Coordinates of C-alpha atoms in Angstrom, one line a residue:
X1 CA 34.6 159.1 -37.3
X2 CA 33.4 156.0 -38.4
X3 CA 30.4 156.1 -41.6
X4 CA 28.2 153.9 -40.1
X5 CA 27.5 155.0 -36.5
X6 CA 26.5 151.6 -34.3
X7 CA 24.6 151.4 -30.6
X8 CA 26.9 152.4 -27.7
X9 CA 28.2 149.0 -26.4
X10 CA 27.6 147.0 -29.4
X11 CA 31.0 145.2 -30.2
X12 CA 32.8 146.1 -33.2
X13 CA 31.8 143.0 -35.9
X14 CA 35.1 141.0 -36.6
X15 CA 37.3 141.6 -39.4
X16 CA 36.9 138.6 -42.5
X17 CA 39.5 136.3 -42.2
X18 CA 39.2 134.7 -45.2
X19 CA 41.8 134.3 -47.8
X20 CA 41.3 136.2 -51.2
X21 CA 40.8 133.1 -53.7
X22 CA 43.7 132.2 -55.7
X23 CA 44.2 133.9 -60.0
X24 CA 42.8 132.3 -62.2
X25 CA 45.9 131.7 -64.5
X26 CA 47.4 129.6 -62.0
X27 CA 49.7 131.9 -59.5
X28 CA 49.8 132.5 -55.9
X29 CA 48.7 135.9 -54.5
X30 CA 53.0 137.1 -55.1
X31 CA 52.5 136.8 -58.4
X32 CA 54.5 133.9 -59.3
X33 CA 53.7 130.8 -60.8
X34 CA 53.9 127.4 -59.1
X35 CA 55.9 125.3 -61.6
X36 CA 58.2 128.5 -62.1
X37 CA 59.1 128.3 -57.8
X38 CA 59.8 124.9 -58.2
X39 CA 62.0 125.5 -60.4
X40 CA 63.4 128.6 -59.0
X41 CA 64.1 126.7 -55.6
X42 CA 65.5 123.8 -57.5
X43 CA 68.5 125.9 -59.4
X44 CA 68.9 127.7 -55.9
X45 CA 69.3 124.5 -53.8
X46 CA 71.9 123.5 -56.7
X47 CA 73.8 126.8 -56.4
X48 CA 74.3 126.6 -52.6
X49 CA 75.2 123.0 -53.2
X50 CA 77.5 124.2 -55.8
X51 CA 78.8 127.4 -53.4
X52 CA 79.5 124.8 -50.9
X53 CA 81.0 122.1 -52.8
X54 CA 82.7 122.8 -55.7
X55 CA 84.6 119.8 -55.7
X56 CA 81.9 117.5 -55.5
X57 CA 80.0 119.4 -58.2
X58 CA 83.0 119.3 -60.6
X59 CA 83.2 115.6 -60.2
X60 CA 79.4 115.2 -60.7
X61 CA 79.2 117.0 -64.0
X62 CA 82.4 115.2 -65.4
X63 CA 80.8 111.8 -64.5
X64 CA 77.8 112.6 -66.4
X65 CA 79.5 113.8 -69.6
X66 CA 81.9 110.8 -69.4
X67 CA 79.3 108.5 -69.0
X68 CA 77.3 109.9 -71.7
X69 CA 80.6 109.7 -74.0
X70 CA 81.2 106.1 -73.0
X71 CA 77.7 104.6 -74.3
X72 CA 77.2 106.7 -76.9
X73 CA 80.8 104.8 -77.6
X74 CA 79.2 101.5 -76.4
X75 CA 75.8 101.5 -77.7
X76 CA 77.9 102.2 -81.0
X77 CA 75.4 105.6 -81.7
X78 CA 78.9 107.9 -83.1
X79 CA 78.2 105.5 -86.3
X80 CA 74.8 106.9 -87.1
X81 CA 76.7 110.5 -88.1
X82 CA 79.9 109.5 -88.8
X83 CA 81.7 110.2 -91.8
X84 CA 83.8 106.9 -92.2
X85 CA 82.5 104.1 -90.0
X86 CA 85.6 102.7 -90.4
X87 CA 87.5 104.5 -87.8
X88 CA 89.1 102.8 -85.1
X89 CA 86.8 102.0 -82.0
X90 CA 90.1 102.5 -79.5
X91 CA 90.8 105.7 -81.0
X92 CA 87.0 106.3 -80.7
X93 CA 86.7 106.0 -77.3
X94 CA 90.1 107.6 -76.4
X95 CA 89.0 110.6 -78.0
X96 CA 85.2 110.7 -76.3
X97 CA 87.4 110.5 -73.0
X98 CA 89.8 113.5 -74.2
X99 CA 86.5 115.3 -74.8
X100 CA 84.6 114.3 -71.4
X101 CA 87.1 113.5 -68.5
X102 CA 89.1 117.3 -68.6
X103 CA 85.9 119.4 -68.0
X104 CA 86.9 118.6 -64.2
X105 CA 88.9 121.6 -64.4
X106 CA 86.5 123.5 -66.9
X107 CA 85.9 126.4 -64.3
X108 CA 89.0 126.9 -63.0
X109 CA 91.2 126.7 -66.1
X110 CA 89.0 126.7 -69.0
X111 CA 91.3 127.3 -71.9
X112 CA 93.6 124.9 -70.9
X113 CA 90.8 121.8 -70.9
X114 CA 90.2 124.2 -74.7
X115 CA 93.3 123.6 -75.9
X116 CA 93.6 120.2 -73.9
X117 CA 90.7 119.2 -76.2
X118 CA 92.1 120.8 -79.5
X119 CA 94.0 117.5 -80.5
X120 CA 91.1 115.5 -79.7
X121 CA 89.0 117.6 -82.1
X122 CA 91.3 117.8 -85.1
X123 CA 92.1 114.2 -84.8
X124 CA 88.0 113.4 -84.4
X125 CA 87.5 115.1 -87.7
X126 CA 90.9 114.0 -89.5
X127 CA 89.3 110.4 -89.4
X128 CA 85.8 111.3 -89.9
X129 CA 84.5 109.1 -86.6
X130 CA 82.7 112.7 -85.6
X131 CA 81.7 111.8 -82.5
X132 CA 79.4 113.9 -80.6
X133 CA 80.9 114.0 -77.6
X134 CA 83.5 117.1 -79.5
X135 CA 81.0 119.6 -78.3
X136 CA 81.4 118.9 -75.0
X137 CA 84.3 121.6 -76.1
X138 CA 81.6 124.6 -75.9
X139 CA 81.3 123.9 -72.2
X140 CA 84.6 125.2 -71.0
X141 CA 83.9 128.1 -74.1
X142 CA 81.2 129.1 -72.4
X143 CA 83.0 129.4 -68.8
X144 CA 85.6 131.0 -70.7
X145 CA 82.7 133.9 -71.7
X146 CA 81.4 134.2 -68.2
X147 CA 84.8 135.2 -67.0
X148 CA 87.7 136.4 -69.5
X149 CA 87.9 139.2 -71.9
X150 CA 86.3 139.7 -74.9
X151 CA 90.0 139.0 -76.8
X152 CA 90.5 135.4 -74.9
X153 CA 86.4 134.9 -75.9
X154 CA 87.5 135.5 -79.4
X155 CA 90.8 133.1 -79.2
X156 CA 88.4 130.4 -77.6
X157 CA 86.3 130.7 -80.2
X158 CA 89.2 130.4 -82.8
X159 CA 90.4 127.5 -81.2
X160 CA 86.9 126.1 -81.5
X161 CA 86.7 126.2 -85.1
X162 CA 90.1 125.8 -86.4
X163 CA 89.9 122.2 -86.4
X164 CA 86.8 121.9 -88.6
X165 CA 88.0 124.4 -91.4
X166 CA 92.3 123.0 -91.6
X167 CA 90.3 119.9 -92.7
X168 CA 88.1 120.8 -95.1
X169 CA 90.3 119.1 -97.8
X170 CA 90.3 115.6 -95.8
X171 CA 85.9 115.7 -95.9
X172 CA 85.2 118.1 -98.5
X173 CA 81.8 116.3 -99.3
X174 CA 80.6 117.2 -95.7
X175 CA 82.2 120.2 -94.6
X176 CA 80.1 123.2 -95.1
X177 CA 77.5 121.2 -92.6
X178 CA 80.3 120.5 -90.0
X179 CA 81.3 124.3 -90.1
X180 CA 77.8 125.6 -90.3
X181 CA 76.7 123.1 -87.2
X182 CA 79.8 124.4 -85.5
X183 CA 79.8 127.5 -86.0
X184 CA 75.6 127.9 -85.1
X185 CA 76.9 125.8 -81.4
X186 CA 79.7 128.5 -80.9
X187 CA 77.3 131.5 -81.8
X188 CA 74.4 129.7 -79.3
X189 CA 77.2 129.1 -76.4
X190 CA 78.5 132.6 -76.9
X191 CA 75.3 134.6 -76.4
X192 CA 74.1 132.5 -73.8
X193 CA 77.2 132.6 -72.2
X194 CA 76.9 136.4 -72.5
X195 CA 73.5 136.8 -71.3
X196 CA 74.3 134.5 -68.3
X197 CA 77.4 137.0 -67.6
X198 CA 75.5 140.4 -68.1
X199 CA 72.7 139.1 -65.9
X200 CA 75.4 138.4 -63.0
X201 CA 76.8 141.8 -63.3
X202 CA 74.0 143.1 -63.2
X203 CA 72.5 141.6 -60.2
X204 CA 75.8 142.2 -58.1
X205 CA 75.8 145.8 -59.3
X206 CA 72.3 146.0 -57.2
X207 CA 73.7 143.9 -54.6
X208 CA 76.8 146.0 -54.0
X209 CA 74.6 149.0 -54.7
X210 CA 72.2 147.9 -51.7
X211 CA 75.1 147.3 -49.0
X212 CA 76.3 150.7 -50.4
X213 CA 73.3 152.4 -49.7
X214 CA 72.8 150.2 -46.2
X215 CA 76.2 151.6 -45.3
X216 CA 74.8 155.1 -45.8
X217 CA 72.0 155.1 -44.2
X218 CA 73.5 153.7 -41.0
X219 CA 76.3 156.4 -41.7
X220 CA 73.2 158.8 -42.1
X221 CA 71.7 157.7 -38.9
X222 CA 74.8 157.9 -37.0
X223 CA 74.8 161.1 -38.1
X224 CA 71.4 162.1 -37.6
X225 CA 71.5 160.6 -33.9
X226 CA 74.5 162.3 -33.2
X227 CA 73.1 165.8 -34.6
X228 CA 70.3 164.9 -32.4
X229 CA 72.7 164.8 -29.4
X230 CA 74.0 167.6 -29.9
X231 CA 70.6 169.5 -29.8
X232 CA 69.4 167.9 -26.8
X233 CA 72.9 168.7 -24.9
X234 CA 72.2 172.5 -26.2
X235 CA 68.9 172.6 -25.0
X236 CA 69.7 170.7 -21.6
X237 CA 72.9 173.2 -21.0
X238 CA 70.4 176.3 -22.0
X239 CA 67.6 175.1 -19.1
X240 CA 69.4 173.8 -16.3
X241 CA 72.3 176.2 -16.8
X242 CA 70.1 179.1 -17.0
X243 CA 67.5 178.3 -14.4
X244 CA 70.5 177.2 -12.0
X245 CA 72.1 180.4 -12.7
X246 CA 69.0 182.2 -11.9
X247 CA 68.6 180.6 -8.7
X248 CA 72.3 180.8 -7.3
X249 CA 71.9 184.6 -7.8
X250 CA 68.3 184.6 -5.8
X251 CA 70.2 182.4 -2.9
X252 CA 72.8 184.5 -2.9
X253 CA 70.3 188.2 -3.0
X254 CA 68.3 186.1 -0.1
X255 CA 70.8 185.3 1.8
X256 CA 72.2 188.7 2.4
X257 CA 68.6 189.8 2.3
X258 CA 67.6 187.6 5.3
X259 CA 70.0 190.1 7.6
X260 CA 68.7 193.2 6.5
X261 CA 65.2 192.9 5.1
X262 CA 63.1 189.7 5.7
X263 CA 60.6 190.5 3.3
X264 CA 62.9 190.7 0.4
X265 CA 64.5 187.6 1.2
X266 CA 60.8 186.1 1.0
X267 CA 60.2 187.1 -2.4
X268 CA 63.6 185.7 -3.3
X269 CA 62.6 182.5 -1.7
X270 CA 59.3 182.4 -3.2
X271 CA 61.4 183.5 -6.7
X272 CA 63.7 181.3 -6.4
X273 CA 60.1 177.9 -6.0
X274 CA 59.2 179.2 -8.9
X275 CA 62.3 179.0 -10.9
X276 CA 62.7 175.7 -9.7
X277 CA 58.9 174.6 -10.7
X278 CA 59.8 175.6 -13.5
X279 CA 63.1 174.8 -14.5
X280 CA 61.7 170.9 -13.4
X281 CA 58.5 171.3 -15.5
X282 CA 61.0 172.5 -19.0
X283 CA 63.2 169.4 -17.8
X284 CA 60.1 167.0 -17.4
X285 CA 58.6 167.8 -20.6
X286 CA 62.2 167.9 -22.4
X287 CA 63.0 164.0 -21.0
X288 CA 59.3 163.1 -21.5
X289 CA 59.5 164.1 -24.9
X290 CA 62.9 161.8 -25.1
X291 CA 61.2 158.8 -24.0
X292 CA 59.7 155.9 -26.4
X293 CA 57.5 154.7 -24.2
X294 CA 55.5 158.1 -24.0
X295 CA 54.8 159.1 -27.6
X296 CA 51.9 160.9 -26.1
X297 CA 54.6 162.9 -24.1
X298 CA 53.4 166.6 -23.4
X299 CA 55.1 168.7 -26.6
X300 CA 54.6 172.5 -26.1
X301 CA 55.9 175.8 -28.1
X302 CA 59.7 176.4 -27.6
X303 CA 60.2 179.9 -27.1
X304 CA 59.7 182.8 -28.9
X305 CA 60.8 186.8 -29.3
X306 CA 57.6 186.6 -27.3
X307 CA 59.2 185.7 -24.3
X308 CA 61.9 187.8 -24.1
X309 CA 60.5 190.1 -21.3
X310 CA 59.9 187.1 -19.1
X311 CA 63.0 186.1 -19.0
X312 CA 64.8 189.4 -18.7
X313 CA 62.7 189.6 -15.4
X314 CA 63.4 186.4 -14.0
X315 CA 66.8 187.8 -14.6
X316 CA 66.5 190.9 -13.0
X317 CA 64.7 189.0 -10.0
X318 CA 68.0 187.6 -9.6
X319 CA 69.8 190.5 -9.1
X320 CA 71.1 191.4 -12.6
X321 CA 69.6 195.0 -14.4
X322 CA 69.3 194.3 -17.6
X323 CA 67.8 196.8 -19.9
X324 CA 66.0 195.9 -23.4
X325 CA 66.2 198.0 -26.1
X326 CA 64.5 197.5 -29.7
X327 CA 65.5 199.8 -32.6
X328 CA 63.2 199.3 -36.3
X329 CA 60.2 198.0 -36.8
X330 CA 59.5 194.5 -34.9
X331 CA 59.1 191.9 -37.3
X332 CA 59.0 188.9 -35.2
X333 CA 56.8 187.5 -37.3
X334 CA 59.0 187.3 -40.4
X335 CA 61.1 185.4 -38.2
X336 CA 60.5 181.0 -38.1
X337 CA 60.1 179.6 -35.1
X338 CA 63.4 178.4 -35.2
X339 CA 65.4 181.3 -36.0
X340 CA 62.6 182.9 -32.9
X341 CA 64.3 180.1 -31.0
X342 CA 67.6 181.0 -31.3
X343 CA 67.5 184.9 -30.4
X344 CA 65.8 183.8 -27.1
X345 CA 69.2 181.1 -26.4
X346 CA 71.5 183.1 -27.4
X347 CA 70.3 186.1 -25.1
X348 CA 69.0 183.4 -22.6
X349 CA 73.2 182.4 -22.8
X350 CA 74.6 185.8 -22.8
X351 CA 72.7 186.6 -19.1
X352 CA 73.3 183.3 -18.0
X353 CA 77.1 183.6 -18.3
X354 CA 77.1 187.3 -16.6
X355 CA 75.1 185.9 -13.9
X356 CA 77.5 183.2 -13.3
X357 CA 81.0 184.7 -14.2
X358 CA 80.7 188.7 -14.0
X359 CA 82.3 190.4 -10.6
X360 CA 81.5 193.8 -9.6
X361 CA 78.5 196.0 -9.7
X362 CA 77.1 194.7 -13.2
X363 CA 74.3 195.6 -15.7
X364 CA 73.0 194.3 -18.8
X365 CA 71.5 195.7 -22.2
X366 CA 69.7 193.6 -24.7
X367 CA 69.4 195.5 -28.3
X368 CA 67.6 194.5 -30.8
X369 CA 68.0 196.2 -34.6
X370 CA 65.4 195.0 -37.0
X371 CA 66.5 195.6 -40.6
X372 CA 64.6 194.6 -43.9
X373 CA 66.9 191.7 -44.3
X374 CA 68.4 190.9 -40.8
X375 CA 67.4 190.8 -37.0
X376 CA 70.9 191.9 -34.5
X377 CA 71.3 190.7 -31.6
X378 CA 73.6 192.6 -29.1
X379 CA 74.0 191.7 -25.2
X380 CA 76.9 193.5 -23.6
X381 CA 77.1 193.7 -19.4
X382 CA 79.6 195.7 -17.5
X383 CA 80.8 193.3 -15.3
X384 CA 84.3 191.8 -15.2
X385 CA 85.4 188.5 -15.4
X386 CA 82.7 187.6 -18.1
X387 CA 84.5 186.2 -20.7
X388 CA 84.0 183.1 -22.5
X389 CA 82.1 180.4 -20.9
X390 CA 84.9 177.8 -22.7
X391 CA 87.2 178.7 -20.3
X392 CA 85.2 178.5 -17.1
X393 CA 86.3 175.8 -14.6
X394 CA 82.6 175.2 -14.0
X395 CA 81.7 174.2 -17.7
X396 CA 81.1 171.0 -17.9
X397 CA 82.1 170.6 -21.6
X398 CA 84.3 172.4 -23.5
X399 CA 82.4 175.0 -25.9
X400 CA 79.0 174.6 -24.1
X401 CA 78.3 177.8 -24.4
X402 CA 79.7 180.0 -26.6
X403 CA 79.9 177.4 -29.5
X404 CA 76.6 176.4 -28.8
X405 CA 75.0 179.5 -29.3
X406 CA 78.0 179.6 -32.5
X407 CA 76.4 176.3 -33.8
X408 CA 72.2 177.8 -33.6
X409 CA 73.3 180.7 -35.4
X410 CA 75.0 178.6 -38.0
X411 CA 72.0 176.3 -38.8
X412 CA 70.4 179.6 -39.8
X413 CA 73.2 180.9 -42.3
X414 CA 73.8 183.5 -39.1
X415 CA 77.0 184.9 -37.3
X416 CA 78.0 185.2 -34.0
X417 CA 80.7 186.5 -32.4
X418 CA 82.2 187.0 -28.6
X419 CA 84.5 189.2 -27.3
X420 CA 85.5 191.9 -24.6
X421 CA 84.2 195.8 -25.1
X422 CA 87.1 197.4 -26.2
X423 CA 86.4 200.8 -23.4
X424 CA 86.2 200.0 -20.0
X425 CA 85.3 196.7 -19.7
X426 CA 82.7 194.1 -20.0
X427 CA 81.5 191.7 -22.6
X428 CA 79.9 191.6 -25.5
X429 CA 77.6 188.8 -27.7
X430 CA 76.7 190.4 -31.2
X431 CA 74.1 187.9 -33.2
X432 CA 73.6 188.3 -37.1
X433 CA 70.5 186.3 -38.4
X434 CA 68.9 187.0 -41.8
X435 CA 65.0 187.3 -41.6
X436 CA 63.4 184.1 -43.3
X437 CA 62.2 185.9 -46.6
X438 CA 66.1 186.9 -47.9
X439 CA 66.9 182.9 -48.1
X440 CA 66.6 181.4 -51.5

């Protein structure tokens, strides 16, 4: 139903095409700022160039900072903070490439470049050049936060200062603002170096977390689909078995009707198109259903208690008596659908096998015992030979039958059991279901 009604054969009017027009403060319609995808892309590009090259990477950054050292050496810039000017420019420059040339292994053995760069420090502040190149030493510090215990973090950061306070005899005028400007770098490094670490963990918690739950629901649908399988086999075994069944007996009634009495074996020919029609209309509707390319596939009602009489009478068409009995009140309607469902297989099952496996003049009874918390099912024949259909040649699967019905009982917290009548004979299927107002 549309709110507007419009002239029969007017064309729908086309849909606006036009693109909603972009915030005001500057971002696109996902919510994110231009400058702040730039750089997003930017430090993404360098961590793939980084994942894939380490090497290079390495190299690159150890250039930089040794380049860096080397003119602030050159362009003679160390003299604008150092303590004595004096200081040899050799030793200058030797210790600016102590400080810049080891971070090439600052990621894979950080507190070895630390302690490689110890000397260098207490020597840097022992003459009082106090070149800045000496806090190059907070870079391996802060690889050494992203990936060792808290103890080593605290060792590093020991390391770090030690220099600065064994010498503050040698520049007592200046050292509480060496210590403090030290100490403030370390404390900077460290929480960054924390946050940087606390934001990895977190985000590979989620990632593992995501191919955990991607394993689970693939387990899920594996075991949904074969669930699924498992139904459909149940339902396939319960039509064509039974329907087949029904019409090998008609055959077989016809057949030694055709000698004696024509007109019966008509009717049993005319039974048996009928079981056929519709034995092929369940199967049609059942692979219809199956299909996804009919999702408009005819869907009707599965069976109820409802249709209990029909089927005992198909059944007795075939040949078999079967007598129904009901003791209590009938309270088919306190039953689901699906616990409806299952009374009808399982009895639908429990004739099928007589049909097909009892010898000898045979008959049937169905009871029924409604109870104020449970429905019971018994089906007991008189034939011989009727025992369990997992041990029929014929079966095409193992546990087809009697497990099956087992399995539709279970689903409803119900019992069945199978077994021979313990007088004279005969077989027995006894079916325990609670009504659906006992469950929790």
């Amino acid at each position: 139903m549309t709110d507007h009604p419009r002239a029969a054969g007017t064309p729908p009017a086309p849909e606006a095409t036009t693109a909603p027009p972009p915030p005001a403060d500057g971002t696109d319609p996902g919510g994110t700022a231009p400058l702040t995808r730039i750089i997003r892309g930017a430090l993404d590009r360098l961590r793939a160039f980084d994942r894939r090259r380490p090497r290079v990477w390495d190299a690159a950054v150890t250039a930089f900072w040794a380049v860096a050292a080397v003119l602030d050496y050159t362009s003679g810039g160390w003299r604008t903070v150092a303590d004595d000017v004096t200081a040899a420019e050799p030793l200058v420059l030797l210790m600016s490439l102590c400080f810049s040339l080891p971070l090439l292994w600052r990621r894979t053995h950080p507190m070895a470049v630390l302690l490689l760069m110890a000397p260098a420090s207490l020597l840097n502040i022992w003459t009082g050049a106090v070149v800045q190149a000496a806090l190059l030493q907070l870079i391996p510090v802060f690889q050494i936060v992203l990936r060792s215990s808290f103890r080593t973090v605290g060792a590093a950061a020991a390391l770090f200062v030690a220099p600065v306070l064994a010498i503050g005899v040698r520049i007592a005028s200046t050292w509480g603002q060496q210590v403090v400007s030290y100490v403030w770098g370390l404390v900077f490094v460290v929480l960054l170096g924390i946050a940087v670490r606390t934001r990895r963990e977190y985000t590979e918690a989620l990632v593992e977390r995501a191919h955990r739950l991607e394993h689970e629901r693939d387990q899920q649908a594996r075991l949904a689909a074969a669930a699924e399988r498992t139904r459909i086999a149940r339902e396939m075994h319960d039509i064509i078995g039974h329907n087949l069944s029904v019409i090998t007996g008609l055959a077989d009634g016809g057949a030694y009707a055709a000698r004696k009495n024509p007109e019966r074996a008509g009717q049993a020919l005319e039974a048996i198109g009928a079981t056929s029609r519709q034995a092929l209309s369940e199967l049609r509707r059942l692979l219809g259903v199956l299909r996804d390319d009919h999702p408009e596939a005819e869907r009707t009602p599965q069976p109820t208690l409802d249709e209990l009489v029909p089927l005992i009478e198909r059944v007795r068409r075939a040949g078999l008596p079967v007598h129904l009995e009901l003791h209590g009140e009938p309270r088919a309607r306190s039953l689901t659908p699906g616990r409806q469902l299952t009374v009808y297989r399982v009895v639908q099952e429990a004739l099928t096998n007589t049909l097909k496996h009892a010898t000898g003049p045979t008959s049937a009874t169905v009871t029924l015992t409604y109870t104020h918390t449970h429905l019971d099912a018994r089906i007991t024949d008189t034939g011989t030979g009727a025992g369990p259909t997992e041990d029929a040649e014929e079966a095409p699967l193992p546990a087809q039958g009697i497990m099956g019905m087992r399995e539709r009982a279970a689903l409803y917290d119900g019992s069945l059991d199978a077994g021979p009548l313990p007088n004279d004979g005969g077989w027995q299927i006894r079916l325990r279901l609670p009504l659906e107002d006992t469950r929790p």
